């Protein structure tokens, strides 16, 4: 990942690429300057780490600037996805017929959501990028672009995980070590939301949380991502050059509930196609994810989650009907069932991984 600049987001709006036009809008969505977070002096890094922790705790969502992922690479990703969506069906048949646990899936999601009382519709492409890289054969240019994009965004997200660990009062590498993030799971997801000019009651993806640690998302300039904050849906409007970061279920577990996995959904636009592209990282598939003991011991409510193998969690979520954050209930401790000294692992080894929708 290229070294980000050290430029802070100013406290007043400016125009121009890379500046924080609208950074202090009324929506209040936090903005994290990765250049300062990684390369600032000690005082600047301390402040940026604190702001990161507040963003994870208060929102579970933020924008990152000075991240080093070239806009040209993002445009190449979008162009390759457009080509993929436009391919004749027979050239994608192998992946359209794939099951939920296969490493590459292409398809159209169409279902009714009780949660949002709406029909959800999107075209999607999902590909596992790490620890083994998988990619559709066509368009041919997609492989090289996706390899580069997955590597850059994986490095960015793993650096953020280290800073998140520090924001929790832990050693910088603690979460990375206990979740074996050198062998992290990473999936890339391309979403295509055709325009819909009919009546209300149609959306892209209903309210859900992501199964991983952190999700990175950018879009094609058409807004539609909404996050739930203080009981209200907030439409996320990116600053020029920024990327969205979404906290996931595994971060909620490992932080013992201090950092919440944010509920989010995707709307469709009446006159324009919305496209988004997602890079999600999670623990090593065989890592047992449980609250950090130190955090649970310092919590008056003790251990809030049982330990579970990450691949088992994904399999459970994939096999369940999408229902906001209900997948977390499988590991959520009710009352004083567990103590900090005893965290049984009732999971069993699964032979492959599933993955949920991402916006």
mmCIF file of N, CA and C in Angstrom, residues 250-346:
data_model
loop_
_atom_site.group_PDB
_atom_site.id
_atom_site.type_symbol
_atom_site.label_atom_id
_atom_site.label_comp_id
_atom_site.label_asym_id
_atom_site.label_seq_id
_atom_site.Cartn_x
_atom_site.Cartn_y
_atom_site.Cartn_z
ATOM 1 N N UNK A 250 -17.341 -10.050 14.104
ATOM 2 C CA UNK A 250 -16.192 -10.582 14.843
ATOM 3 C C UNK A 250 -15.512 -9.511 15.698
ATOM 4 N N UNK A 251 -15.590 -8.254 15.250
ATOM 5 C CA UNK A 251 -15.045 -7.178 16.075
ATOM 6 C C UNK A 251 -15.914 -6.966 17.306
ATOM 7 N N UNK A 252 -17.232 -7.113 17.159
ATOM 8 C CA UNK A 252 -18.105 -7.009 18.321
ATOM 9 C C UNK A 252 -17.793 -8.111 19.335
ATOM 10 N N UNK A 253 -17.534 -9.324 18.835
ATOM 11 C CA UNK A 253 -17.232 -10.435 19.739
ATOM 12 C C UNK A 253 -15.904 -10.210 20.447
ATOM 13 N N UNK A 254 -14.855 -9.930 19.683
ATOM 14 C CA UNK A 254 -13.519 -9.864 20.262
ATOM 15 C C UNK A 254 -13.382 -8.676 21.215
ATOM 16 N N UNK A 255 -14.163 -7.610 20.984
ATOM 17 C CA UNK A 255 -14.120 -6.443 21.875
ATOM 18 C C UNK A 255 -15.085 -6.585 23.043
ATOM 19 N N UNK A 256 -15.727 -7.762 23.148
ATOM 20 C CA UNK A 256 -16.720 -8.034 24.193
ATOM 21 C C UNK A 256 -17.879 -7.042 24.158
ATOM 22 N N UNK A 257 -18.271 -6.653 22.941
ATOM 23 C CA UNK A 257 -19.426 -5.786 22.772
ATOM 24 C C UNK A 257 -19.149 -4.308 22.862
ATOM 25 N N UNK A 258 -17.912 -3.928 23.147
ATOM 26 C CA UNK A 258 -17.608 -2.493 23.237
ATOM 27 C C UNK A 258 -17.762 -1.825 21.872
ATOM 28 N N UNK A 259 -17.268 -2.480 20.825
ATOM 29 C CA UNK A 259 -17.440 -1.985 19.466
ATOM 30 C C UNK A 259 -18.529 -2.818 18.802
ATOM 31 N N UNK A 260 -19.598 -2.174 18.366
ATOM 32 C CA UNK A 260 -20.754 -2.870 17.822
ATOM 33 C C UNK A 260 -20.655 -3.036 16.302
ATOM 34 N N UNK A 261 -21.073 -4.194 15.822
ATOM 35 C CA UNK A 261 -21.231 -4.393 14.386
ATOM 36 C C UNK A 261 -22.412 -3.548 13.925
ATOM 37 N N UNK A 262 -22.193 -2.684 12.957
ATOM 38 C CA UNK A 262 -23.223 -1.723 12.585
ATOM 39 C C UNK A 262 -24.210 -2.349 11.601
ATOM 40 N N UNK A 263 -25.484 -2.046 11.814
ATOM 41 C CA UNK A 263 -26.505 -2.429 10.849
ATOM 42 C C UNK A 263 -26.441 -1.472 9.660
ATOM 43 N N UNK A 264 -26.500 -2.034 8.468
ATOM 44 C CA UNK A 264 -26.496 -1.208 7.269
ATOM 45 C C UNK A 264 -27.339 -1.879 6.193
ATOM 46 N N UNK A 265 -27.718 -1.101 5.195
ATOM 47 C CA UNK A 265 -28.539 -1.602 4.105
ATOM 48 C C UNK A 265 -28.227 -0.780 2.857
ATOM 49 N N UNK A 266 -28.722 -1.255 1.715
ATOM 50 C CA UNK A 266 -28.490 -0.555 0.453
ATOM 51 C C UNK A 266 -29.823 -0.245 -0.216
ATOM 52 N N UNK A 267 -29.989 0.999 -0.627
ATOM 53 C CA UNK A 267 -31.176 1.426 -1.357
ATOM 54 C C UNK A 267 -30.891 1.436 -2.860
ATOM 55 N N UNK A 268 -31.944 1.386 -3.653
ATOM 56 C CA UNK A 268 -31.788 1.520 -5.095
ATOM 57 C C UNK A 268 -32.172 2.933 -5.504
ATOM 58 N N UNK A 269 -31.633 3.359 -6.651
ATOM 59 C CA UNK A 269 -31.875 4.712 -7.149
ATOM 60 C C UNK A 269 -32.916 4.644 -8.256
ATOM 61 N N UNK A 270 -33.771 5.630 -8.297
ATOM 62 C CA UNK A 270 -34.841 5.630 -9.283
ATOM 63 C C UNK A 270 -34.367 5.763 -10.718
ATOM 64 N N UNK A 271 -33.262 6.485 -10.943
ATOM 65 C CA UNK A 271 -32.867 6.761 -12.319
ATOM 66 C C UNK A 271 -31.476 6.316 -12.695
ATOM 67 N N UNK A 272 -30.666 5.856 -11.744
ATOM 68 C CA UNK A 272 -29.283 5.510 -12.034
ATOM 69 C C UNK A 272 -28.931 4.145 -11.449
ATOM 70 N N UNK A 273 -28.017 3.456 -12.132
ATOM 71 C CA UNK A 273 -27.484 2.207 -11.597
ATOM 72 C C UNK A 273 -26.473 2.527 -10.505
ATOM 73 N N UNK A 274 -26.647 1.903 -9.362
ATOM 74 C CA UNK A 274 -25.654 2.041 -8.293
ATOM 75 C C UNK A 274 -24.775 0.805 -8.284
ATOM 76 N N UNK A 275 -23.459 1.015 -8.175
ATOM 77 C CA UNK A 275 -22.503 -0.075 -8.048
ATOM 78 C C UNK A 275 -21.648 0.153 -6.813
ATOM 79 N N UNK A 276 -21.342 -0.911 -6.118
ATOM 80 C CA UNK A 276 -20.406 -0.823 -4.999
ATOM 81 C C UNK A 276 -19.464 -2.010 -5.077
ATOM 82 N N UNK A 277 -18.322 -1.856 -4.446
ATOM 83 C CA UNK A 277 -17.351 -2.945 -4.398
ATOM 84 C C UNK A 277 -16.811 -3.034 -2.980
ATOM 85 N N UNK A 278 -16.799 -4.270 -2.474
ATOM 86 C CA UNK A 278 -16.516 -4.526 -1.063
ATOM 87 C C UNK A 278 -15.277 -5.396 -0.919
ATOM 88 N N UNK A 279 -14.460 -5.072 0.064
ATOM 89 C CA UNK A 279 -13.355 -5.935 0.490
ATOM 90 C C UNK A 279 -13.529 -6.167 1.983
ATOM 91 N N UNK A 280 -13.775 -7.423 2.354
ATOM 92 C CA UNK A 280 -14.017 -7.778 3.755
ATOM 93 C C UNK A 280 -12.904 -8.678 4.260
ATOM 94 N N UNK A 281 -12.379 -8.375 5.454
ATOM 95 C CA UNK A 281 -11.416 -9.270 6.089
ATOM 96 C C UNK A 281 -11.996 -9.798 7.396
ATOM 97 N N UNK A 282 -11.703 -11.062 7.649
ATOM 98 C CA UNK A 282 -12.110 -11.710 8.885
ATOM 99 C C UNK A 282 -10.955 -12.524 9.439
ATOM 100 N N UNK A 283 -11.148 -13.140 10.576
ATOM 101 C CA UNK A 283 -10.106 -13.974 11.176
ATOM 102 C C UNK A 283 -9.733 -15.137 10.269
ATOM 103 N N UNK A 284 -8.651 -15.822 10.618
ATOM 104 C CA UNK A 284 -8.345 -17.111 10.005
ATOM 105 C C UNK A 284 -9.566 -18.014 10.197
ATOM 106 N N UNK A 285 -9.908 -18.786 9.187
ATOM 107 C CA UNK A 285 -11.114 -19.601 9.258
ATOM 108 C C UNK A 285 -11.123 -20.547 10.452
ATOM 109 N N UNK A 286 -9.949 -21.000 10.879
ATOM 110 C CA UNK A 286 -9.881 -21.942 11.992
ATOM 111 C C UNK A 286 -9.652 -21.259 13.339
ATOM 112 N N UNK A 287 -9.580 -19.936 13.357
ATOM 113 C CA UNK A 287 -9.395 -19.220 14.625
ATOM 114 C C UNK A 287 -10.676 -19.282 15.447
ATOM 115 N N UNK A 288 -10.523 -19.517 16.744
ATOM 116 C CA UNK A 288 -11.661 -19.433 17.666
ATOM 117 C C UNK A 288 -11.764 -17.982 18.129
ATOM 118 N N UNK A 289 -12.879 -17.359 17.804
ATOM 119 C CA UNK A 289 -13.082 -15.940 18.125
ATOM 120 C C UNK A 289 -13.852 -15.845 19.435
ATOM 121 N N UNK A 290 -13.301 -15.127 20.379
ATOM 122 C CA UNK A 290 -13.912 -14.931 21.688
ATOM 123 C C UNK A 290 -13.458 -13.587 22.233
ATOM 124 N N UNK A 291 -14.148 -13.054 23.225
ATOM 125 C CA UNK A 291 -13.729 -11.777 23.791
ATOM 126 C C UNK A 291 -12.314 -11.858 24.368
ATOM 127 N N UNK A 292 -11.561 -10.784 24.170
ATOM 128 C CA UNK A 292 -10.251 -10.684 24.816
ATOM 129 C C UNK A 292 -10.472 -10.713 26.326
ATOM 130 N N UNK A 293 -9.765 -11.621 26.996
ATOM 131 C CA UNK A 293 -9.987 -11.842 28.424
ATOM 132 C C UNK A 293 -9.873 -10.548 29.224
ATOM 133 N N UNK A 294 -8.876 -9.746 28.920
ATOM 134 C CA UNK A 294 -8.658 -8.489 29.645
ATOM 135 C C UNK A 294 -9.869 -7.567 29.545
ATOM 136 N N UNK A 295 -10.495 -7.507 28.352
ATOM 137 C CA UNK A 295 -11.661 -6.653 28.161
ATOM 138 C C UNK A 295 -12.866 -7.190 28.916
ATOM 139 N N UNK A 296 -13.020 -8.517 28.932
ATOM 140 C CA UNK A 296 -14.140 -9.124 29.658
ATOM 141 C C UNK A 296 -13.987 -8.950 31.159
ATOM 142 N N UNK A 297 -12.762 -9.065 31.655
ATOM 143 C CA UNK A 297 -12.518 -8.912 33.092
ATOM 144 C C UNK A 297 -12.804 -7.493 33.562
ATOM 145 N N UNK A 298 -12.608 -6.524 32.664
ATOM 146 C CA UNK A 298 -12.842 -5.129 33.029
ATOM 147 C C UNK A 298 -14.282 -4.685 32.782
ATOM 148 N N UNK A 299 -15.119 -5.597 32.298
ATOM 149 C CA UNK A 299 -16.516 -5.284 32.015
ATOM 150 C C UNK A 299 -17.372 -5.761 33.177
ATOM 151 N N UNK A 300 -18.190 -4.894 33.764
ATOM 152 C CA UNK A 300 -19.044 -5.314 34.889
ATOM 153 C C UNK A 300 -19.957 -6.492 34.551
ATOM 154 N N UNK A 301 -20.286 -6.659 33.270
ATOM 155 C CA UNK A 301 -21.161 -7.752 32.860
ATOM 156 C C UNK A 301 -20.390 -9.020 32.498
ATOM 157 N N UNK A 302 -19.055 -8.952 32.580
ATOM 158 C CA UNK A 302 -18.251 -10.133 32.309
ATOM 159 C C UNK A 302 -18.225 -10.501 30.840
ATOM 160 N N UNK A 303 -18.053 -11.788 30.562
ATOM 161 C CA UNK A 303 -17.935 -12.296 29.200
ATOM 162 C C UNK A 303 -19.307 -12.287 28.527
ATOM 163 N N UNK A 304 -19.423 -11.561 27.415
ATOM 164 C CA UNK A 304 -20.717 -11.404 26.750
ATOM 165 C C UNK A 304 -20.917 -12.374 25.585
ATOM 166 N N UNK A 305 -19.846 -13.033 25.153
ATOM 167 C CA UNK A 305 -19.947 -13.957 24.029
ATOM 168 C C UNK A 305 -19.151 -15.221 24.312
ATOM 169 N N UNK A 306 -19.649 -16.333 23.826
ATOM 170 C CA UNK A 306 -18.895 -17.578 23.831
ATOM 171 C C UNK A 306 -17.896 -17.566 22.682
ATOM 172 N N UNK A 307 -16.903 -18.418 22.767
ATOM 173 C CA UNK A 307 -15.977 -18.579 21.661
ATOM 174 C C UNK A 307 -16.587 -19.434 20.561
ATOM 175 N N UNK A 308 -16.241 -19.130 19.328
ATOM 176 C CA UNK A 308 -16.718 -19.915 18.187
ATOM 177 C C UNK A 308 -15.675 -19.854 17.076
ATOM 178 N N UNK A 309 -15.513 -20.971 16.386
ATOM 179 C CA UNK A 309 -14.624 -20.970 15.239
ATOM 180 C C UNK A 309 -15.246 -20.114 14.131
ATOM 181 N N UNK A 310 -14.397 -19.296 13.496
ATOM 182 C CA UNK A 310 -14.920 -18.339 12.518
ATOM 183 C C UNK A 310 -15.642 -19.040 11.371
ATOM 184 N N UNK A 311 -15.114 -20.137 10.867
ATOM 185 C CA UNK A 311 -15.784 -20.819 9.753
ATOM 186 C C UNK A 311 -17.161 -21.346 10.179
ATOM 187 N N UNK A 312 -17.294 -21.740 11.442
ATOM 188 C CA UNK A 312 -18.582 -22.209 11.939
ATOM 189 C C UNK A 312 -19.578 -21.059 12.058
ATOM 190 N N UNK A 313 -19.077 -19.901 12.465
ATOM 191 C CA UNK A 313 -19.946 -18.729 12.546
ATOM 192 C C UNK A 313 -20.480 -18.370 11.166
ATOM 193 N N UNK A 314 -19.597 -18.358 10.166
ATOM 194 C CA UNK A 314 -20.036 -18.024 8.813
ATOM 195 C C UNK A 314 -21.030 -19.048 8.283
ATOM 196 N N UNK A 315 -20.777 -20.310 8.569
ATOM 197 C CA UNK A 315 -21.689 -21.343 8.111
ATOM 198 C C UNK A 315 -23.069 -21.170 8.746
ATOM 199 N N UNK A 316 -23.087 -20.835 10.034
ATOM 200 C CA UNK A 316 -24.360 -20.584 10.714
ATOM 201 C C UNK A 316 -25.073 -19.399 10.091
ATOM 202 N N UNK A 317 -24.352 -18.312 9.853
ATOM 203 C CA UNK A 317 -24.975 -17.126 9.283
ATOM 204 C C UNK A 317 -25.494 -17.402 7.871
ATOM 205 N N UNK A 318 -24.704 -18.155 7.091
ATOM 206 C CA UNK A 318 -25.108 -18.442 5.720
ATOM 207 C C UNK A 318 -26.350 -19.320 5.677
ATOM 208 N N UNK A 319 -26.510 -20.186 6.655
ATOM 209 C CA UNK A 319 -27.638 -21.119 6.651
ATOM 210 C C UNK A 319 -28.893 -20.517 7.258
ATOM 211 N N UNK A 320 -28.782 -19.317 7.814
ATOM 212 C CA UNK A 320 -29.918 -18.680 8.475
ATOM 213 C C UNK A 320 -30.517 -17.589 7.592
ATOM 214 N N UNK A 321 -31.798 -17.326 7.783
ATOM 215 C CA UNK A 321 -32.459 -16.238 7.086
ATOM 216 C C UNK A 321 -31.867 -14.913 7.543
ATOM 217 N N UNK A 322 -31.614 -14.021 6.589
ATOM 218 C CA UNK A 322 -31.044 -12.727 6.950
ATOM 219 C C UNK A 322 -31.977 -12.000 7.908
ATOM 220 N N UNK A 323 -31.466 -11.662 9.083
ATOM 221 C CA UNK A 323 -32.296 -11.031 10.107
ATOM 222 C C UNK A 323 -31.424 -10.132 10.963
ATOM 223 N N UNK A 324 -31.169 -8.956 10.448
ATOM 224 C CA UNK A 324 -30.329 -7.948 11.115
ATOM 225 C C UNK A 324 -29.073 -8.581 11.708
ATOM 226 N N UNK A 325 -28.951 -8.642 13.035
ATOM 227 C CA UNK A 325 -27.755 -9.190 13.691
ATOM 228 C C UNK A 325 -28.064 -10.474 14.452
ATOM 229 N N UNK A 326 -29.081 -11.200 14.028
ATOM 230 C CA UNK A 326 -29.514 -12.383 14.766
ATOM 231 C C UNK A 326 -28.445 -13.465 14.822
ATOM 232 N N UNK A 327 -27.516 -13.493 13.840
ATOM 233 C CA UNK A 327 -26.480 -14.526 13.847
ATOM 234 C C UNK A 327 -25.641 -14.467 15.118
ATOM 235 N N UNK A 328 -25.492 -13.290 15.689
ATOM 236 C CA UNK A 328 -24.699 -13.152 16.919
ATOM 237 C C UNK A 328 -25.336 -13.872 18.100
ATOM 238 N N UNK A 329 -26.622 -14.166 18.008
ATOM 239 C CA UNK A 329 -27.298 -14.822 19.128
ATOM 240 C C UNK A 329 -26.732 -16.199 19.424
ATOM 241 N N UNK A 330 -26.122 -16.837 18.431
ATOM 242 C CA UNK A 330 -25.573 -18.172 18.660
ATOM 243 C C UNK A 330 -24.414 -18.148 19.648
ATOM 244 N N UNK A 331 -23.753 -16.996 19.787
ATOM 245 C CA UNK A 331 -22.619 -16.891 20.700
ATOM 246 C C UNK A 331 -22.871 -15.918 21.844
ATOM 247 N N UNK A 332 -24.015 -15.283 21.827
ATOM 248 C CA UNK A 332 -24.295 -14.285 22.861
ATOM 249 C C UNK A 332 -24.615 -14.975 24.186
ATOM 250 N N UNK A 333 -23.988 -14.512 25.259
ATOM 251 C CA UNK A 333 -24.225 -15.060 26.589
ATOM 252 C C UNK A 333 -25.434 -14.374 27.193
ATOM 253 N N UNK A 334 -26.389 -15.167 27.639
ATOM 254 C CA UNK A 334 -27.573 -14.626 28.305
ATOM 255 C C UNK A 334 -27.382 -14.743 29.815
ATOM 256 N N UNK A 335 -27.377 -13.615 30.505
ATOM 257 C CA UNK A 335 -27.172 -13.631 31.950
ATOM 258 C C UNK A 335 -25.738 -13.999 32.298
ATOM 259 N N UNK A 336 -25.566 -14.647 33.411
ATOM 260 C CA UNK A 336 -24.242 -14.994 33.897
ATOM 261 C C UNK A 336 -23.928 -16.465 33.639
ATOM 262 N N UNK A 337 -24.097 -16.869 32.400
ATOM 263 C CA UNK A 337 -23.856 -18.258 32.062
ATOM 264 C C UNK A 337 -22.369 -18.583 32.103
ATOM 265 N N UNK A 338 -21.555 -17.642 31.619
ATOM 266 C CA UNK A 338 -20.115 -17.888 31.557
ATOM 267 C C UNK A 338 -19.376 -16.903 32.449
ATOM 268 N N UNK A 339 -18.212 -17.300 32.894
ATOM 269 C CA UNK A 339 -17.308 -16.398 33.603
ATOM 270 C C UNK A 339 -16.116 -16.140 32.712
ATOM 271 N N UNK A 340 -15.307 -15.193 33.100
ATOM 272 C CA UNK A 340 -14.140 -14.856 32.299
ATOM 273 C C UNK A 340 -13.106 -15.972 32.305
ATOM 274 N N UNK A 341 -13.184 -16.873 33.263
ATOM 275 C CA UNK A 341 -12.185 -17.932 33.350
ATOM 276 C C UNK A 341 -12.578 -19.154 32.546
ATOM 277 N N UNK A 342 -13.832 -19.197 32.045
ATOM 278 C CA UNK A 342 -14.287 -20.404 31.370
ATOM 279 C C UNK A 342 -15.060 -20.041 30.119
ATOM 280 N N UNK A 343 -14.480 -20.346 28.956
ATOM 281 C CA UNK A 343 -15.114 -20.044 27.701
ATOM 282 C C UNK A 343 -15.119 -21.290 26.840
ATOM 283 N N UNK A 344 -16.113 -22.164 26.983
ATOM 284 C CA UNK A 344 -16.121 -23.389 26.209
ATOM 285 C C UNK A 344 -16.310 -23.125 24.731
ATOM 286 N N UNK A 345 -15.727 -23.983 23.906
ATOM 287 C CA UNK A 345 -15.893 -23.886 22.470
ATOM 288 C C UNK A 345 -16.715 -25.074 22.014
ATOM 289 N N UNK A 346 -17.986 -24.844 21.687
ATOM 290 C CA UNK A 346 -18.876 -25.915 21.305
ATOM 291 C C UNK A 346 -18.928 -26.121 19.808
#
